[in-house]
Short mmCIF file of C-alpha atoms and ligand atoms in Angstrom, two decimals:
data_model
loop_
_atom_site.label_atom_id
_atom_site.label_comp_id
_atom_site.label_asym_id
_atom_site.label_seq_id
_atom_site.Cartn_x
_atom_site.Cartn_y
_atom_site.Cartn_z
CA UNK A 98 94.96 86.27 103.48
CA UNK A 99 95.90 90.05 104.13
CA UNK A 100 98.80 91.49 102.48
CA UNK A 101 101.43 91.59 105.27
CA UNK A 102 104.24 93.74 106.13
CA UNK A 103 107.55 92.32 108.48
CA UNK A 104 106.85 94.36 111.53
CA UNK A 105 110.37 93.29 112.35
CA UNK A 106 112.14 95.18 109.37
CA UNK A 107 108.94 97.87 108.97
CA UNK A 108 110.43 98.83 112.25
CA UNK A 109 114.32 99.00 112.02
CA UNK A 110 114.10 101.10 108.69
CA UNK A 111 116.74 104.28 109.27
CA UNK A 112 114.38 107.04 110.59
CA UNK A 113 114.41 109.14 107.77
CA UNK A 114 112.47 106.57 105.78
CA UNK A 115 110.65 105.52 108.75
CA UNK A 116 109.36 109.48 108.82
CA UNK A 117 107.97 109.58 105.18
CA UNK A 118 106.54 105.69 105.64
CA UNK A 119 104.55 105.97 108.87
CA UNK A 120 102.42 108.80 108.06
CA UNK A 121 100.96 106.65 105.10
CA UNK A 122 101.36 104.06 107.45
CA UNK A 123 98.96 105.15 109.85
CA UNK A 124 96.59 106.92 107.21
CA UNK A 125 96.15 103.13 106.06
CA UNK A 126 95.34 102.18 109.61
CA UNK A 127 92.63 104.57 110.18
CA UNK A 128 91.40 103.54 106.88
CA UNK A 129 91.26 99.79 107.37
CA UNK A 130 90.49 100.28 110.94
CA UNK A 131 86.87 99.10 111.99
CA UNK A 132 84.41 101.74 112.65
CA UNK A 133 82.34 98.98 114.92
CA UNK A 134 84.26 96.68 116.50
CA UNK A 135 81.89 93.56 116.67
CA UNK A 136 82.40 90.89 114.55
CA UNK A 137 84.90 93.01 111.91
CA UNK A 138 87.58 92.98 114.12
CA UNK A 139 90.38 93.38 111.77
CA UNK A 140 90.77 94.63 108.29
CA UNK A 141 92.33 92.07 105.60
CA UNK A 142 95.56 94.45 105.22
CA UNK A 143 97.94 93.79 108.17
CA UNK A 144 99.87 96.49 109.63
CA UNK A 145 102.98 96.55 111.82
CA UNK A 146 101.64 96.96 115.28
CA UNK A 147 102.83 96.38 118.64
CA UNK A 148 99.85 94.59 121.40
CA UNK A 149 100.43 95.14 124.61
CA UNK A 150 98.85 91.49 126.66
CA UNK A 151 98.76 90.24 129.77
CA UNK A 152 96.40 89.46 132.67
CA UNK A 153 94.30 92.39 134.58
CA UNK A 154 96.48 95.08 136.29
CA UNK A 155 99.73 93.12 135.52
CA UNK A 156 100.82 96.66 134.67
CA UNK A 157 100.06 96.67 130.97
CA UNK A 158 99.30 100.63 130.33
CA UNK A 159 101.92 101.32 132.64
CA UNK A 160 105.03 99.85 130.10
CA UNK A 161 103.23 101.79 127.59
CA UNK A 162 103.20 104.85 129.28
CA UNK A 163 107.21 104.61 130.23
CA UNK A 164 107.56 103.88 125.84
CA UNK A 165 105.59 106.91 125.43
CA UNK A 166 107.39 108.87 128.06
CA UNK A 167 104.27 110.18 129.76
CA UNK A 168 101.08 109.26 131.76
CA UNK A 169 98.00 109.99 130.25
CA UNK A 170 96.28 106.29 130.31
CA UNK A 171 93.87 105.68 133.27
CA UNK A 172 95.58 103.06 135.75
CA UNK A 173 94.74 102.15 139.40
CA UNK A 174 92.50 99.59 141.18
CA UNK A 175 88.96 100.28 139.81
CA UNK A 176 90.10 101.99 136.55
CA UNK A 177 91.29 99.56 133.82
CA UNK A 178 91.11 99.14 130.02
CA UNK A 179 88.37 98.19 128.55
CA UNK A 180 88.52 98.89 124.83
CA UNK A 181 91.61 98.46 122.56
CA UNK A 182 93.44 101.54 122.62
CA UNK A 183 95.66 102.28 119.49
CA UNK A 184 98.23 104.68 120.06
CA UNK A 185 99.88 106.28 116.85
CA UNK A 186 103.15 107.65 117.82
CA UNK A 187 104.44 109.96 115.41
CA UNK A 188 107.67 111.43 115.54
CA UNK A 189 108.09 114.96 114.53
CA UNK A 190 111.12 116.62 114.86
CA UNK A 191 110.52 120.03 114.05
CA UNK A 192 107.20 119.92 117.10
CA UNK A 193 107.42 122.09 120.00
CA UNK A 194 104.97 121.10 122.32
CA UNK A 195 103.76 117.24 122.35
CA UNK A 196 99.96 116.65 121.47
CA UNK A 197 97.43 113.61 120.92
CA UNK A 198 94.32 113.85 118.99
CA UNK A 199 91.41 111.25 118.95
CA UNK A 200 90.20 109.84 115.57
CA UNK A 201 86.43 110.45 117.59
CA UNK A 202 87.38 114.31 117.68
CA UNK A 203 89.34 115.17 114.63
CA UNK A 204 90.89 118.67 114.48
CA UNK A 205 91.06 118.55 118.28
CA UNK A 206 94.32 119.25 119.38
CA UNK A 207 94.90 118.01 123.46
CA UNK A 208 98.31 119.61 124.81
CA UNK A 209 97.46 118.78 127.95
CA UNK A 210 97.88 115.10 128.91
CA UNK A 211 95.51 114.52 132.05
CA UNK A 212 92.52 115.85 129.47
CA UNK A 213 93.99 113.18 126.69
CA UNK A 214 93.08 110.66 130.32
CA UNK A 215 89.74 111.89 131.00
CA UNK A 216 88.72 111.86 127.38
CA UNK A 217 89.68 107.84 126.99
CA UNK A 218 87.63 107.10 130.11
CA UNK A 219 84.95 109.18 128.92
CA UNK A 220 84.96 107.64 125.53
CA UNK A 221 85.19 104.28 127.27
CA UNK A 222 82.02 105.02 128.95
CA UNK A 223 79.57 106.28 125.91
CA UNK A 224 80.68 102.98 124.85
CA UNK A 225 80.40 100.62 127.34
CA UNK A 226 78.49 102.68 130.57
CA UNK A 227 79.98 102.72 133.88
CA UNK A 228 79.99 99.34 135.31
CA UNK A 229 82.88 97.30 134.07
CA UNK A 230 82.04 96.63 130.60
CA UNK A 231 84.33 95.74 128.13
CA UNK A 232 83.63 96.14 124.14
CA UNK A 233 86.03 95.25 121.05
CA UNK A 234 85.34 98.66 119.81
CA UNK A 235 88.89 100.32 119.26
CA UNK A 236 89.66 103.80 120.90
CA UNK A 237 92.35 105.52 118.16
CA UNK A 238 94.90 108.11 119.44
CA UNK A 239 97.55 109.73 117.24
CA UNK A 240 100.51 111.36 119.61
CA UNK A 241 102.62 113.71 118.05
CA UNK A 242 106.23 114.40 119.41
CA UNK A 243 109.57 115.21 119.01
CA UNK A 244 110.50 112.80 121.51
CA UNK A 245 108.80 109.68 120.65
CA UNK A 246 109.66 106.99 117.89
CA UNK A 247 107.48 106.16 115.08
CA UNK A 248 105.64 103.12 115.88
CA UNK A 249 102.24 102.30 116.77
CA UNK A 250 101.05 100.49 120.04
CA UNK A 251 97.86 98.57 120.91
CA UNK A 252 97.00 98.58 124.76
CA UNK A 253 94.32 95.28 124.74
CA UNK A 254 92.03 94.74 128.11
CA UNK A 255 93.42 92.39 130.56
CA UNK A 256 92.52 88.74 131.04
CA UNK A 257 89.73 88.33 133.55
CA UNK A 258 88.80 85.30 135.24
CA UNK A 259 85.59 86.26 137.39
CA UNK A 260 82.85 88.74 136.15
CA UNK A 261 82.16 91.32 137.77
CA UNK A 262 79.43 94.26 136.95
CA UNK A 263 78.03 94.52 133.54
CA UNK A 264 80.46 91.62 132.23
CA UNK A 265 79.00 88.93 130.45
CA UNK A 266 79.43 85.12 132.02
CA UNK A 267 81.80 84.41 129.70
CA UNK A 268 83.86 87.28 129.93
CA UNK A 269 87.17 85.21 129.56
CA UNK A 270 86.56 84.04 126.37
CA UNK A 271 85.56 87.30 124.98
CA UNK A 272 88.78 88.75 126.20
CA UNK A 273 91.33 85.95 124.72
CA UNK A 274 89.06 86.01 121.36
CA UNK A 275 89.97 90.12 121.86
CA UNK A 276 93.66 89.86 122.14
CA UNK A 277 94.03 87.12 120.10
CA UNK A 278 92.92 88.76 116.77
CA UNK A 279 95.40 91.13 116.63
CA UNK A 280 98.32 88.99 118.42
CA UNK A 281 97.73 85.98 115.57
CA UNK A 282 98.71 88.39 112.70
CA UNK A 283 101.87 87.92 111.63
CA UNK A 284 102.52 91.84 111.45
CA UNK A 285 102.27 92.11 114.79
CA UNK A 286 104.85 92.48 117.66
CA UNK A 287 103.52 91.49 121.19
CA UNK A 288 104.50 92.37 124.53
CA UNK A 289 103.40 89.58 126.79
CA UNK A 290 103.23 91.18 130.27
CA UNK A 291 103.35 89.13 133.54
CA UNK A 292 104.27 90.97 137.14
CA UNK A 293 106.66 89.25 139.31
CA UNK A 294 104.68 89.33 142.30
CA UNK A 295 102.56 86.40 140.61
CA UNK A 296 103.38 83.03 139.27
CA UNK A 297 105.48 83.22 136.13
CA UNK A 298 104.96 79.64 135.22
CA UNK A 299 101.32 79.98 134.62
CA UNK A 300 101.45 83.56 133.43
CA UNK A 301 98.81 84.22 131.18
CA UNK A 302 100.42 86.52 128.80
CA UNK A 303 103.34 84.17 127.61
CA UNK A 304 100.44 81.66 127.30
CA UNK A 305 98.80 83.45 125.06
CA UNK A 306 101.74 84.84 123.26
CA UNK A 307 102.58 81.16 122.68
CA UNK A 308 99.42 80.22 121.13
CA UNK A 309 99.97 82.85 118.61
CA UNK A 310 103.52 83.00 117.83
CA UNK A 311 104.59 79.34 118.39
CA UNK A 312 108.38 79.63 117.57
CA UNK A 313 108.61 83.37 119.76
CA UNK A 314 109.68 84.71 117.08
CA UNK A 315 108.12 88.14 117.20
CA UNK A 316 107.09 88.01 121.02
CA UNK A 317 109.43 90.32 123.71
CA UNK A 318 108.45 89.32 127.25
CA UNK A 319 107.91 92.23 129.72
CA UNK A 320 108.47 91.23 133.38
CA UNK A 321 107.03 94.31 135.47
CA UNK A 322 106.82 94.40 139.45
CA UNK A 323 110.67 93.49 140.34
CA UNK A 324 110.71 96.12 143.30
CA UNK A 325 107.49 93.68 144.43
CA UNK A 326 109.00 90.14 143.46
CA UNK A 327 107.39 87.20 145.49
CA UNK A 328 109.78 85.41 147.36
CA UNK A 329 111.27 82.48 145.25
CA UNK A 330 109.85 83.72 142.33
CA UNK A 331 111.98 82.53 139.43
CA UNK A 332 112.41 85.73 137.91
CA UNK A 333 116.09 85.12 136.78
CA UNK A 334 115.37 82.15 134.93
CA UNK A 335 112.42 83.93 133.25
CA UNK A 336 114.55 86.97 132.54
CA UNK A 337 117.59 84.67 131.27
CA UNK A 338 114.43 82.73 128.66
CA UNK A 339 115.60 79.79 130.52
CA UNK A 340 112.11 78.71 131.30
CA UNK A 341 110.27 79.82 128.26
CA UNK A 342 112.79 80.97 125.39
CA UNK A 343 111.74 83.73 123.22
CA UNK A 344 114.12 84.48 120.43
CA UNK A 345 113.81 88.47 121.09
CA UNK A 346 113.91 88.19 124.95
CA UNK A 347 112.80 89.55 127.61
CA UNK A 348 112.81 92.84 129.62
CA UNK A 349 112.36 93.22 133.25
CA UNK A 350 111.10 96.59 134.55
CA UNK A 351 109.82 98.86 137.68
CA UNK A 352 107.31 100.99 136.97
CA UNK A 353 105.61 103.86 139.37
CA UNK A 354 103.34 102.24 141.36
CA UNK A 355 100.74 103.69 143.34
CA UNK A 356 101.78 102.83 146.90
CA UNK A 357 105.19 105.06 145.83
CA UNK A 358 103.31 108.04 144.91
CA UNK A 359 101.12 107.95 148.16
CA UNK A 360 104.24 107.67 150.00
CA UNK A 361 105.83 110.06 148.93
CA UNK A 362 103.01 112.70 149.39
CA UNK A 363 102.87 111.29 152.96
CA UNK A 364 106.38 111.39 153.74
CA UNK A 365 106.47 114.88 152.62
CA UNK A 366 103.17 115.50 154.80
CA UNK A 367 104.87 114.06 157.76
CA UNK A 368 107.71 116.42 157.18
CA UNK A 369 105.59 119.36 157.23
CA UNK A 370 106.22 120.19 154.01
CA UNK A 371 102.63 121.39 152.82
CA UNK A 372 104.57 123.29 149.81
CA UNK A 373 106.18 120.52 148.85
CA UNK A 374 102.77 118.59 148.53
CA UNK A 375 102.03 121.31 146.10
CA UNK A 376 104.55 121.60 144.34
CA UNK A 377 104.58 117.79 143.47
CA UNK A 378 100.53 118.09 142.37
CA UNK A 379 101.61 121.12 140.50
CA UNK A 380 104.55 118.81 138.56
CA UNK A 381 102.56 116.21 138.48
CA UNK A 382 99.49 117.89 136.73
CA UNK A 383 102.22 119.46 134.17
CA UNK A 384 103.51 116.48 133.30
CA UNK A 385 99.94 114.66 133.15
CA UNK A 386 100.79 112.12 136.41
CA UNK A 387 98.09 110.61 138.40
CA UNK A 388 98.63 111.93 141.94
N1 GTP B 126 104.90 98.16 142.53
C1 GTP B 126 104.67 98.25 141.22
N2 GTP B 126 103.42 98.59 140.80
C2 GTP B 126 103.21 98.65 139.47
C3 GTP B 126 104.22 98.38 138.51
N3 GTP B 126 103.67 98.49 137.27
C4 GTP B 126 102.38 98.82 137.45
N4 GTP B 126 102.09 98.93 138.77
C5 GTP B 126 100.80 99.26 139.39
O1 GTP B 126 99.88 98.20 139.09
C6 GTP B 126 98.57 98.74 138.89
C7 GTP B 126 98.05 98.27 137.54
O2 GTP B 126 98.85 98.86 136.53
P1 GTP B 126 98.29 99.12 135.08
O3 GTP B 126 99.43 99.66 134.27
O4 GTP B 126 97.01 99.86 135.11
O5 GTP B 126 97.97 97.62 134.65
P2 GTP B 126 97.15 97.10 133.38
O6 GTP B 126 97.71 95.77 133.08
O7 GTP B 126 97.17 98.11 132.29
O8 GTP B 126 95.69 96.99 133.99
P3 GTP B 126 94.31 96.64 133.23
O9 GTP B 126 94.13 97.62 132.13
O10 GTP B 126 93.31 96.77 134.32
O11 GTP B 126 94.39 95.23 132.76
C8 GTP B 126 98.70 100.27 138.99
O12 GTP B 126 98.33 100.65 140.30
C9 GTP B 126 100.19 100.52 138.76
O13 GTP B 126 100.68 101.69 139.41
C10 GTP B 126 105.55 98.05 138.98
O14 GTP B 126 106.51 97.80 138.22
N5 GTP B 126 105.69 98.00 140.35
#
């Protein structure tokens, strides 16, 4: 059994301990952190994480993108995770300009947050090729801003049912085994993700998150999707932890989708408004958005 730390208080500390602890925090991490993922999943020290779970595209990197206050994680149809991402977030007060830097390319600083996008699909590939494959093998990402709390964030792969190109037959499995190693530690807080355009009741994430933390003690439910809600989906209830009570609740949220962007850029093409097109790919590449 690990040492283990209460993510719970790790977490509330005042910020100016908080600042001198998560340095050495996340120095540990990328010590203890497998090198390979396969078959060492997890180091025997336990660290105050938060996982990110739910089923495929149930809008996963998108929460973590709003905590992080930018987009720089590839989302859409065809593009999904498919290695554990750990984010480091470190706040630093005194920093100018945000940057991220990969534990693959220390030294390299990336200011600009559509290259930090490329390089974790890029990585993803030399890992796992082209074609849908998924490995355990971790992807490590410090972030470094002024405007950011100190706390570190695991983006998992979503469940998958069905397997599609290089995925193994038993792709499922592999996945739940996945999440399930880092949401079982006790040092870990997860976000169980399930969109409201789907069936709440059967929703994978809170499943899982169940499995692992029994009581819900140290699981926050994310309901994403609202603006997309099926009709007589029993959002409220969820929302209210009337249907399945977590003792830190839950959270509903709208995130960007991608049928808003291309709207937009079509409402603005419709108005004849070529410039504005521009200008919102020029914002957008600023600010690291998928357009
Ligand atoms: N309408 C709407 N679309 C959303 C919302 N959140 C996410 N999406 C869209 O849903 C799609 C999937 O979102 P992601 O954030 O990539 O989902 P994910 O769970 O990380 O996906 P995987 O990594 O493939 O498992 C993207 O096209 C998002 O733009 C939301 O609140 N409302």
């Amino acid at each position: 059994m690990g040492h283990q730390v209460n993510p719970k208080d790790a977490l509330s500390k005042p910020s100016s301990i908080g600042s001198s602890v998560i340095p050495i925090i996340n120095k540990l991490q990328d010590i203890f952190a497998p090198i390979n993922g396969g078959g060492e999943l997890h180091s025997r020290v336990q660290l105050p994480q938060v996982a990110v779970v739910g089923s495929q595209s149930s809008g996963k990197s998108s929460v973590l993108e709003a905590l992080v206050g930018r987009d720089f994680l590839p989302r859409g149809c065809d593009i999904c995770t498919r290695r554990p991402l750990v984010l480091q977030l470190e706040n630093q007060p005194a920093e100018e300009r945000e940057w991220g830097e990969f534990r693959h390319l220390p030294g390299k600083r990336f200011y600009d947050f559509s290259q930090i996008r490329r390089e974790i699909q890029a990585e993803t590939e030399r890992e796992v090729g082209y074609n849908k494959g998924v490995s355990d093998k971790q992807i490590r990402l410090k972030i470094s801003s002024s405007k950011v709390l100190n706390i570190t964030l695991v983006d998992l792969p979503g469940i998958t049912k069905v397997p599609v190109g290089d995925q193994p037959s038993d792709i499922e499995a592999r996945i739940r085994k996945m999440i399930m190693a880092y949401i079982e530690q006790e040092a870990c807080i997860i976000l169980a993700v399930s969109p409201a355009n789907s069936d709440l009741a059967t929703s994978d994430a809170l499943q899982m998150a169940k499995e692992a933390d029994p009581t819900g003690s140290r699981t926050i439910g994310v309901i994403t999707k609202l603006d997309i809600m099926d009709r007589g989906t029993n959002a409220r209830n969820f929302l209210l932890g009337n249907v399945v009570p977590l003792r830190l609740g839950y959270v509903g949220v709208v995130n960007r989708s991608q049928e808003m962007m291309g709207l937009l850029i079509s409402c603005l093409f419709e108005m004849g408004l070529d410039d504005g097109i521009g200008l919102l790919e020029e914002i957008g590449n600023e600010k690291g958005l998928v357009m």
